[in-house]
Short mmCIF file of C-alpha atoms in Angstrom, two decimals:
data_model
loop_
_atom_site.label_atom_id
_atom_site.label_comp_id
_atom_site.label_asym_id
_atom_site.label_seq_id
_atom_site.Cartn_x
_atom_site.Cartn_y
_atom_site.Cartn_z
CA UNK A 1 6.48 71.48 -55.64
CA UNK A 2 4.48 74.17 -57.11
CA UNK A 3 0.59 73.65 -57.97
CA UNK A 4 1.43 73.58 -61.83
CA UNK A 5 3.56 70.53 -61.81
CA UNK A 6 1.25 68.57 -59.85
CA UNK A 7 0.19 65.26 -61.68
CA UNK A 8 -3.97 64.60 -61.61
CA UNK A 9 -3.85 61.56 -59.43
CA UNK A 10 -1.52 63.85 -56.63
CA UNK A 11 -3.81 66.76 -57.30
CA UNK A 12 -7.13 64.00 -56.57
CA UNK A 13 -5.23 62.97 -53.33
CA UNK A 14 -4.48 66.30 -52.44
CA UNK A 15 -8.13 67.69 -52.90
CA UNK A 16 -9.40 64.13 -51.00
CA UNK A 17 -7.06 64.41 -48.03
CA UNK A 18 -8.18 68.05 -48.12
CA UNK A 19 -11.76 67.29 -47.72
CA UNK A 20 -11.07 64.29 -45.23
CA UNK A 21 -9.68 66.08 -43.11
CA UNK A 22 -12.45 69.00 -43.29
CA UNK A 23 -14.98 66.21 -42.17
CA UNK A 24 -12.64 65.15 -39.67
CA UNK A 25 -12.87 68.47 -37.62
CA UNK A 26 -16.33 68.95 -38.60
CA UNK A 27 -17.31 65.80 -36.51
CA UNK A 28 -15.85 67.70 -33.37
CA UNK A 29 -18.16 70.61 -33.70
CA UNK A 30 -21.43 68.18 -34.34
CA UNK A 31 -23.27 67.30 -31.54
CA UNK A 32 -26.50 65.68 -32.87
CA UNK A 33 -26.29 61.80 -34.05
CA UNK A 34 -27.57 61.80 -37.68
CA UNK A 35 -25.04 64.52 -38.60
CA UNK A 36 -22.24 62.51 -36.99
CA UNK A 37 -23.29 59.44 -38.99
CA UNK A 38 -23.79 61.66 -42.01
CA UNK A 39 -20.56 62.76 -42.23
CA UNK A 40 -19.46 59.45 -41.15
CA UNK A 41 -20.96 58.27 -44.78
CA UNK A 42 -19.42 61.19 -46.47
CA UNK A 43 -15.94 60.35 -45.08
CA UNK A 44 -16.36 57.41 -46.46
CA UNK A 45 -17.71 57.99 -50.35
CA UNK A 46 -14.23 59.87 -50.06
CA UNK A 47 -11.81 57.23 -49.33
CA UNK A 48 -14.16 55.01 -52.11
CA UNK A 49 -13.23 57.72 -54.81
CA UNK A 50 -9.53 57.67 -54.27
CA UNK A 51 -9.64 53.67 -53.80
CA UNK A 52 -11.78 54.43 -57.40
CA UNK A 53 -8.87 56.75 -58.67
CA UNK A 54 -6.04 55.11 -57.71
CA UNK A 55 -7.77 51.94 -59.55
CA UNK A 56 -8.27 54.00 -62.69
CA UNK A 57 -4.73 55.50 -62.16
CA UNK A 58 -3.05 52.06 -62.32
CA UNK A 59 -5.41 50.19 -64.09
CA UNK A 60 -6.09 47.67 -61.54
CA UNK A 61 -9.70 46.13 -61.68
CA UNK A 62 -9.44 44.59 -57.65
CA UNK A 63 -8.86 48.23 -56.40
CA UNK A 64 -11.98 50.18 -58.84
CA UNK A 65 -14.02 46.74 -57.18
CA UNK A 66 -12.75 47.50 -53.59
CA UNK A 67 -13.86 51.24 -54.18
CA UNK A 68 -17.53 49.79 -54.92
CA UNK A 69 -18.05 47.73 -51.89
CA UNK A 70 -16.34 50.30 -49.82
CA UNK A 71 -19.22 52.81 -51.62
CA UNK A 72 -21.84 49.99 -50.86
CA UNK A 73 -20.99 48.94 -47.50
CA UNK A 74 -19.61 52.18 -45.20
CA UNK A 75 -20.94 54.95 -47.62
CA UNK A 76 -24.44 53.42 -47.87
CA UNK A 77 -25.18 50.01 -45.20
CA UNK A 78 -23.41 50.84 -42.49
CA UNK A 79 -24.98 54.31 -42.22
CA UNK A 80 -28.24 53.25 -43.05
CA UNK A 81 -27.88 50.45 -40.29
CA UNK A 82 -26.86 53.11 -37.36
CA UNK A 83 -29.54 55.35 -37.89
CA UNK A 84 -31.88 51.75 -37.76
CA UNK A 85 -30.24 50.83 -34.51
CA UNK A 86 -30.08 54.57 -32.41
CA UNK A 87 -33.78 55.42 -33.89
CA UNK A 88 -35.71 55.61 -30.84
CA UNK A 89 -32.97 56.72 -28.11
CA UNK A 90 -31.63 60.41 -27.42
CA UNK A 91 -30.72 62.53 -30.61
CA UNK A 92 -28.17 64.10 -28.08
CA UNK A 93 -24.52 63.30 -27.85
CA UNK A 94 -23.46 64.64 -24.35
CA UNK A 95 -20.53 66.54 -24.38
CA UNK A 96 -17.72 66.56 -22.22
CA UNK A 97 -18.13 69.21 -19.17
CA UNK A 98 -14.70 69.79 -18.94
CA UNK A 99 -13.72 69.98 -23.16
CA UNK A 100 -15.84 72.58 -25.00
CA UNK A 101 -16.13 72.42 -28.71
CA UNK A 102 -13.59 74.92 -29.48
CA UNK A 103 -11.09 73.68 -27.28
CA UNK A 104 -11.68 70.15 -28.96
CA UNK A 105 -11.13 71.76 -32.43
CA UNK A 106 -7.64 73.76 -31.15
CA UNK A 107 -6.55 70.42 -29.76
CA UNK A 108 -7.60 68.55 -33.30
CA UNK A 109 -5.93 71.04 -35.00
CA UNK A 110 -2.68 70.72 -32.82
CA UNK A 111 -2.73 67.26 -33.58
CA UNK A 112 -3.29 67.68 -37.51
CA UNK A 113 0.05 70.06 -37.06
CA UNK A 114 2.28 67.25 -35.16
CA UNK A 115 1.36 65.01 -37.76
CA UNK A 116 2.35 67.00 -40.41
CA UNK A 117 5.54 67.93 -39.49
CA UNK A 118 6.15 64.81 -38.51
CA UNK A 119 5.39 63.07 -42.39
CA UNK A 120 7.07 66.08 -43.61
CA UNK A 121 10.40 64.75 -41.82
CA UNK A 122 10.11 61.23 -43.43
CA UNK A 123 12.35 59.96 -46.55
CA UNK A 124 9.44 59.10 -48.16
CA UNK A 125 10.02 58.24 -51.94
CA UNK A 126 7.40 60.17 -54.29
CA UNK A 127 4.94 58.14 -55.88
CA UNK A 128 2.21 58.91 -58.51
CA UNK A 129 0.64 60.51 -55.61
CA UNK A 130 2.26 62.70 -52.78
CA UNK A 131 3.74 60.45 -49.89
CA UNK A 132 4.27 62.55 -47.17
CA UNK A 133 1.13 64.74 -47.81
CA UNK A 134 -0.88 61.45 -47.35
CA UNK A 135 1.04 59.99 -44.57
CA UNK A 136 0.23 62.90 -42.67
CA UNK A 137 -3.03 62.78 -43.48
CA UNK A 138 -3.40 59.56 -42.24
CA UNK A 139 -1.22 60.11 -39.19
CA UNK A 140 -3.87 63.36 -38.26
CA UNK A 141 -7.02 61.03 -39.24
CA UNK A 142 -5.25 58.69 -36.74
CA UNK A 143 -5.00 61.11 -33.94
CA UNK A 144 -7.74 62.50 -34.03
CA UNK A 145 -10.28 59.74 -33.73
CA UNK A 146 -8.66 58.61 -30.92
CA UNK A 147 -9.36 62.50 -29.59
CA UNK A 148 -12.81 62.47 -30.69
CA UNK A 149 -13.38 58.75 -29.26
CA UNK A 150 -12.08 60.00 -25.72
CA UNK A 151 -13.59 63.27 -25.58
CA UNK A 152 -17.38 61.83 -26.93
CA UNK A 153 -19.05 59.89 -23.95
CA UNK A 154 -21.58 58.52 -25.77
CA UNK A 155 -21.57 54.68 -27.38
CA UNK A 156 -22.26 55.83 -31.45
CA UNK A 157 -19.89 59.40 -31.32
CA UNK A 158 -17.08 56.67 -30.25
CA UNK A 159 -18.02 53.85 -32.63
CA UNK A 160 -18.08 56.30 -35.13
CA UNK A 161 -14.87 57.64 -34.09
CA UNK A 162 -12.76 54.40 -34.66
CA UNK A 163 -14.44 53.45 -37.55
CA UNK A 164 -13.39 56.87 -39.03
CA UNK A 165 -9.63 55.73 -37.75
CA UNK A 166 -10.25 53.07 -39.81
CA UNK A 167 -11.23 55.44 -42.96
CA UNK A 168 -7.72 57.18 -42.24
CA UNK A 169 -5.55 53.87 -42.36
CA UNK A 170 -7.44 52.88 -45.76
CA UNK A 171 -6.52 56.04 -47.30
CA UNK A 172 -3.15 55.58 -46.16
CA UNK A 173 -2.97 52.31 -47.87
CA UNK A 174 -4.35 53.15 -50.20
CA UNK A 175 -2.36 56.26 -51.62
CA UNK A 176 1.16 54.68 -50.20
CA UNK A 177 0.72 51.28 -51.32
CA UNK A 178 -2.09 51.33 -54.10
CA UNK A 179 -0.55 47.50 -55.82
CA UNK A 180 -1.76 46.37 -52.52
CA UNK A 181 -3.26 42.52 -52.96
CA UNK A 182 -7.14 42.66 -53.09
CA UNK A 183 -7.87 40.31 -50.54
CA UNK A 184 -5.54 42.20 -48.35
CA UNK A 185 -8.03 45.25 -48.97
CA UNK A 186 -11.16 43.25 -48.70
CA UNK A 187 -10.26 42.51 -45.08
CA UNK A 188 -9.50 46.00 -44.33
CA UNK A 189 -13.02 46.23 -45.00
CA UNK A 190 -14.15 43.12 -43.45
CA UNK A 191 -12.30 44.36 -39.74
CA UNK A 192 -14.94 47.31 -39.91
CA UNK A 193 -18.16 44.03 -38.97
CA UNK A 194 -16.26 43.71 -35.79
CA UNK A 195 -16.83 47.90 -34.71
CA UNK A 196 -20.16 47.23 -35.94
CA UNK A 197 -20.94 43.72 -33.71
CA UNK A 198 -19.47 45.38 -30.95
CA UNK A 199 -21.38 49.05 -31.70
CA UNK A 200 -24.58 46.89 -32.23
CA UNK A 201 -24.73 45.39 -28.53
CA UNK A 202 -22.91 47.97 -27.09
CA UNK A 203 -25.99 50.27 -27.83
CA UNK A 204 -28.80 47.66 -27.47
CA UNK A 205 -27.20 47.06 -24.03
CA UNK A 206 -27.06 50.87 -23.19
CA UNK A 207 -30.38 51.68 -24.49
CA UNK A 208 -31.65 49.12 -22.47
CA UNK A 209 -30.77 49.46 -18.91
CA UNK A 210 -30.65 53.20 -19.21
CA UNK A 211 -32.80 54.51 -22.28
CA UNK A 212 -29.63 56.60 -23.99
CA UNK A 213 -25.90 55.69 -25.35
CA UNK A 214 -24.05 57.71 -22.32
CA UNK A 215 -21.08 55.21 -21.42
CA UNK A 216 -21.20 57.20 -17.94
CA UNK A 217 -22.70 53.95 -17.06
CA UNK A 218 -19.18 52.16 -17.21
CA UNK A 219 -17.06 55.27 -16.01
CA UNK A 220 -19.22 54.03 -12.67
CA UNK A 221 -17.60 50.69 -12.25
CA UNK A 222 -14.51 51.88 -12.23
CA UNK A 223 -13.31 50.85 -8.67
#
């Protein structure tokens, strides 16, 4: 499909995933807290637009809602809340010894690649926007926050990691099933509480017994 016959709400999707996946590798190449949660919060104004587009697209009042509280809650709250709770502790995510940051973004990048050629080989029917474009995007999202989450040893980089997982299967479900049933999406957004509960003691416990979010404390009781 040529650029000329694409439809606005594939060429929207298109540009988002684009972007996504732009702040995806950026987060690899970040190694200070507020710009992780930064773009964190900018990740997620960009899954709130498409949710916003698709609802415009179709016409569906639950879905240009949904894009609002997603806005509110992970573009604005959420953020606002980390930089509440890590104020006070290091500024410095530690990064892995043995993983520099350009081997980190060549592995990202070999993920991004497996994902889409594996989308690509899909019989995914076309919608009004591009189906295997965004299941690979989702698929790469996917991947590689469960890279960033092992390769970060530090409580937030890894919170923030799944919860941008999480910002990958919303735009998935977003742009392949957009007539999804509201309440279905309100609980996507509901699962994020239980990252934050867990992010919430998982740092107040940290910061406590050792001044910093390192998790080298647990590597140590491994037996």
């Amino acid at each position: 499909m040529s650029l000329h016959e694409l439809t606005v709400p594939q060429a929207m999707a298109g540009t988002i995933a684009m972007l996504l996946l732009l702040v995806q590798l950026a987060l690899f190449r970040s190694v200070v807290i507020p710009e992780f949660i930064r773009l964190y919060a900018v990740q997620s104004w960009l899954v709130a637009a498409i949710c916003l587009g698709a609802g415009i697209t179709e016409h569906a009042w639950d879905l240009i809602v949904l894009a609002i509280l997603t806005a509110l809650f992970k573009g604005l709250l959420l953020p606002g809340y980390m930089r509440a709770l890590v104020r006070g502790i290091s500024m410095r995510i530690e990064l892995p010894a043995r993983v520099n940051v350009l081997l980190s973004l060549i592995i990202a990048g070999a993920l991004i690649g497996v994902s889409i050629l594996t989308a690509v080989q899909l019989p995914l029917l076309g919608g009004i926007f591009l189906a295997n474009a965004d299941l690979a995007t989702t698929l790469s999202i996917v991947f590689t926050g469960f890279l960033l989450a092992i390769l970060r040893p530090n409580a937030v980089a890894q919170v923030i990691a799944f919860l941008t997982l999480e910002n990958g299967l919303f735009f998935g479900t977003i742009t392949l099933a957009p007539g999804l049933p509201f309440i279905i999406g309100v609980l996507l957004l509901i699962d994020v509480l239980a990252a934050v509960v867990v992010f919430a003691i998982l740092v107040r416990a940290l910061v406590g017994s050792q001044a910093a979010a390192s998790v080298s404390l647990f590597e140590r009781l491994r037996g």
